[in-house]
Amino acid sequence: MLAIFQGLGPTEIILILVVILLLFGAKKLPELARSLGKSSKEFKKGLEDTIEPHEADSAEKPEATTETKD
């Protein structure tokens, strides 16, 4: 996600912050940041919940053996 901001200079970042401040107002910014943090936390939790069952399935399956039958 930080790769998006890689090509931006300090002037562009300040301009973006000023526009966000004008759009949402100073009183709404803490609420907006809080909701973004909660959303990010829920998204990461959802990703972990979907990845864990797949890892458990692969751990339970025995590895294929290369034994030859005579």
mmCIF file with all atom_site columns, C-alpha atoms in Angstrom:
data_model
loop_
_atom_site.group_PDB
_atom_site.id
_atom_site.type_symbol
_atom_site.label_atom_id
_atom_site.label_alt_id
_atom_site.label_comp_id
_atom_site.label_asym_id
_atom_site.label_entity_id
_atom_site.label_seq_id
_atom_site.pdbx_PDB_ins_code
_atom_site.Cartn_x
_atom_site.Cartn_y
_atom_site.Cartn_z
_atom_site.occupancy
_atom_site.B_iso_or_equiv
_atom_site.pdbx_formal_charge
_atom_site.auth_seq_id
_atom_site.auth_comp_id
_atom_site.auth_asym_id
_atom_site.auth_atom_id
_atom_site.pdbx_PDB_model_num
ATOM 1  C CA . MET A 1 1  ? 0.000   0.000   0.000  1.00 0.00 ? 1  MET A CA 1
ATOM 2  C CA . LEU A 1 2  ? 2.901   2.356   0.634  1.00 0.00 ? 2  LEU A CA 1
ATOM 3  C CA . ALA A 1 3  ? 4.003   1.857   -2.964 1.00 0.00 ? 3  ALA A CA 1
ATOM 4  C CA . ILE A 1 4  ? 1.159   4.174   -3.960 1.00 0.00 ? 4  ILE A CA 1
ATOM 5  C CA . PHE A 1 5  ? 2.834   7.059   -2.137 1.00 0.00 ? 5  PHE A CA 1
ATOM 6  C CA . GLN A 1 6  ? 6.324   6.288   -3.396 1.00 0.00 ? 6  GLN A CA 1
ATOM 7  C CA . GLY A 1 7  ? 6.146   8.698   -6.352 1.00 0.00 ? 7  GLY A CA 1
ATOM 8  C CA . LEU A 1 8  ? 4.610   11.539  -4.335 1.00 0.00 ? 8  LEU A CA 1
ATOM 9  C CA . GLY A 1 9  ? 6.695   14.378  -3.019 1.00 0.00 ? 9  GLY A CA 1
ATOM 10 C CA . PRO A 1 10 ? 6.086   16.320  0.180  1.00 0.00 ? 10 PRO A CA 1
ATOM 11 C CA . THR A 1 11 ? 4.131   19.021  -1.663 1.00 0.00 ? 11 THR A CA 1
ATOM 12 C CA . GLU A 1 12 ? 1.677   16.498  -3.132 1.00 0.00 ? 12 GLU A CA 1
ATOM 13 C CA . ILE A 1 13 ? 1.180   14.776  0.219  1.00 0.00 ? 13 ILE A CA 1
ATOM 14 C CA . ILE A 1 14 ? 0.466   18.096  1.948  1.00 0.00 ? 14 ILE A CA 1
ATOM 15 C CA . LEU A 1 15 ? -1.989  19.028  -0.809 1.00 0.00 ? 15 LEU A CA 1
ATOM 16 C CA . ILE A 1 16 ? -3.811  15.703  -0.412 1.00 0.00 ? 16 ILE A CA 1
ATOM 17 C CA . LEU A 1 17 ? -4.012  16.177  3.369  1.00 0.00 ? 17 LEU A CA 1
ATOM 18 C CA . VAL A 1 18 ? -5.408  19.698  2.944  1.00 0.00 ? 18 VAL A CA 1
ATOM 19 C CA . VAL A 1 19 ? -8.066  18.437  0.517  1.00 0.00 ? 19 VAL A CA 1
ATOM 20 C CA . ILE A 1 20 ? -9.040  15.661  2.955  1.00 0.00 ? 20 ILE A CA 1
ATOM 21 C CA . LEU A 1 21 ? -9.239  18.230  5.759  1.00 0.00 ? 21 LEU A CA 1
ATOM 22 C CA . LEU A 1 22 ? -11.493 20.446  3.648  1.00 0.00 ? 22 LEU A CA 1
ATOM 23 C CA . LEU A 1 23 ? -13.734 17.553  2.602  1.00 0.00 ? 23 LEU A CA 1
ATOM 24 C CA . PHE A 1 24 ? -14.284 16.006  6.013  1.00 0.00 ? 24 PHE A CA 1
ATOM 25 C CA . GLY A 1 25 ? -13.580 18.841  8.435  1.00 0.00 ? 25 GLY A CA 1
ATOM 26 C CA . ALA A 1 26 ? -11.351 18.823  11.489 1.00 0.00 ? 26 ALA A CA 1
ATOM 27 C CA . LYS A 1 27 ? -14.021 17.327  13.764 1.00 0.00 ? 27 LYS A CA 1
ATOM 28 C CA . LYS A 1 28 ? -14.661 14.322  11.508 1.00 0.00 ? 28 LYS A CA 1
ATOM 29 C CA . LEU A 1 29 ? -11.027 13.345  10.919 1.00 0.00 ? 29 LEU A CA 1
ATOM 30 C CA . PRO A 1 30 ? -10.500 11.412  14.203 1.00 0.00 ? 30 PRO A CA 1
ATOM 31 C CA . GLU A 1 31 ? -13.740 9.514   13.593 1.00 0.00 ? 31 GLU A CA 1
ATOM 32 C CA . LEU A 1 32 ? -12.708 8.771   10.010 1.00 0.00 ? 32 LEU A CA 1
ATOM 33 C CA . ALA A 1 33 ? -9.257  7.552   11.091 1.00 0.00 ? 33 ALA A CA 1
ATOM 34 C CA . ARG A 1 34 ? -10.801 5.367   13.803 1.00 0.00 ? 34 ARG A CA 1
ATOM 35 C CA . SER A 1 35 ? -13.213 3.749   11.345 1.00 0.00 ? 35 SER A CA 1
ATOM 36 C CA . LEU A 1 36 ? -10.402 3.155   8.841  1.00 0.00 ? 36 LEU A CA 1
ATOM 37 C CA . GLY A 1 37 ? -8.342  1.474   11.556 1.00 0.00 ? 37 GLY A CA 1
ATOM 38 C CA . LYS A 1 38 ? -11.253 -0.774  12.559 1.00 0.00 ? 38 LYS A CA 1
ATOM 39 C CA . SER A 1 39 ? -11.925 -1.664  8.930  1.00 0.00 ? 39 SER A CA 1
ATOM 40 C CA . SER A 1 40 ? -8.281  -2.531  8.374  1.00 0.00 ? 40 SER A CA 1
ATOM 41 C CA . LYS A 1 41 ? -8.231  -4.691  11.513 1.00 0.00 ? 41 LYS A CA 1
ATOM 42 C CA . GLU A 1 42 ? -11.388 -6.562  10.446 1.00 0.00 ? 42 GLU A CA 1
ATOM 43 C CA . PHE A 1 43 ? -9.993  -7.079  6.938  1.00 0.00 ? 43 PHE A CA 1
ATOM 44 C CA . LYS A 1 44 ? -6.747  -8.557  8.290  1.00 0.00 ? 44 LYS A CA 1
ATOM 45 C CA . LYS A 1 45 ? -8.706  -10.763 10.688 1.00 0.00 ? 45 LYS A CA 1
ATOM 46 C CA . GLY A 1 46 ? -10.842 -11.997 7.798  1.00 0.00 ? 46 GLY A CA 1
ATOM 47 C CA . LEU A 1 47 ? -7.744  -12.820 5.767  1.00 0.00 ? 47 LEU A CA 1
ATOM 48 C CA . GLU A 1 48 ? -6.247  -14.758 8.669  1.00 0.00 ? 48 GLU A CA 1
ATOM 49 C CA . ASP A 1 49 ? -9.498  -16.682 9.141  1.00 0.00 ? 49 ASP A CA 1
ATOM 50 C CA . THR A 1 50 ? -9.534  -17.748 5.489  1.00 0.00 ? 50 THR A CA 1
ATOM 51 C CA . ILE A 1 51 ? -5.836  -18.680 5.407  1.00 0.00 ? 51 ILE A CA 1
ATOM 52 C CA . GLU A 1 52 ? -5.789  -20.750 8.627  1.00 0.00 ? 52 GLU A CA 1
ATOM 53 C CA . PRO A 1 53 ? -8.236  -23.472 7.456  1.00 0.00 ? 53 PRO A CA 1
ATOM 54 C CA . HIS A 1 54 ? -6.178  -24.005 4.307  1.00 0.00 ? 54 HIS A CA 1
ATOM 55 C CA . GLU A 1 55 ? -2.994  -24.387 6.324  1.00 0.00 ? 55 GLU A CA 1
ATOM 56 C CA . ALA A 1 56 ? -4.708  -26.831 8.688  1.00 0.00 ? 56 ALA A CA 1
ATOM 57 C CA . ASP A 1 57 ? -5.930  -28.929 5.740  1.00 0.00 ? 57 ASP A CA 1
ATOM 58 C CA . SER A 1 58 ? -2.461  -29.171 4.248  1.00 0.00 ? 58 SER A CA 1
ATOM 59 C CA . ALA A 1 59 ? -0.943  -30.076 7.634  1.00 0.00 ? 59 ALA A CA 1
ATOM 60 C CA . GLU A 1 60 ? -3.434  -32.913 8.191  1.00 0.00 ? 60 GLU A CA 1
ATOM 61 C CA . LYS A 1 61 ? -2.906  -34.554 4.819  1.00 0.00 ? 61 LYS A CA 1
ATOM 62 C CA . PRO A 1 62 ? -0.033  -37.015 4.773  1.00 0.00 ? 62 PRO A CA 1
ATOM 63 C CA . GLU A 1 63 ? 2.706   -36.287 2.308  1.00 0.00 ? 63 GLU A CA 1
ATOM 64 C CA . ALA A 1 64 ? 2.792   -38.445 -0.786 1.00 0.00 ? 64 ALA A CA 1
ATOM 65 C CA . THR A 1 65 ? 5.374   -41.171 -0.532 1.00 0.00 ? 65 THR A CA 1
ATOM 66 C CA . THR A 1 66 ? 7.434   -42.429 -3.397 1.00 0.00 ? 66 THR A CA 1
ATOM 67 C CA . GLU A 1 67 ? 7.422   -46.065 -2.352 1.00 0.00 ? 67 GLU A CA 1
ATOM 68 C CA . THR A 1 68 ? 7.309   -48.614 -5.117 1.00 0.00 ? 68 THR A CA 1
ATOM 69 C CA . LYS A 1 69 ? 5.327   -51.780 -4.769 1.00 0.00 ? 69 LYS A CA 1
ATOM 70 C CA . ASP A 1 70 ? 7.031   -55.047 -5.725 1.00 0.00 ? 70 ASP A CA 1
#
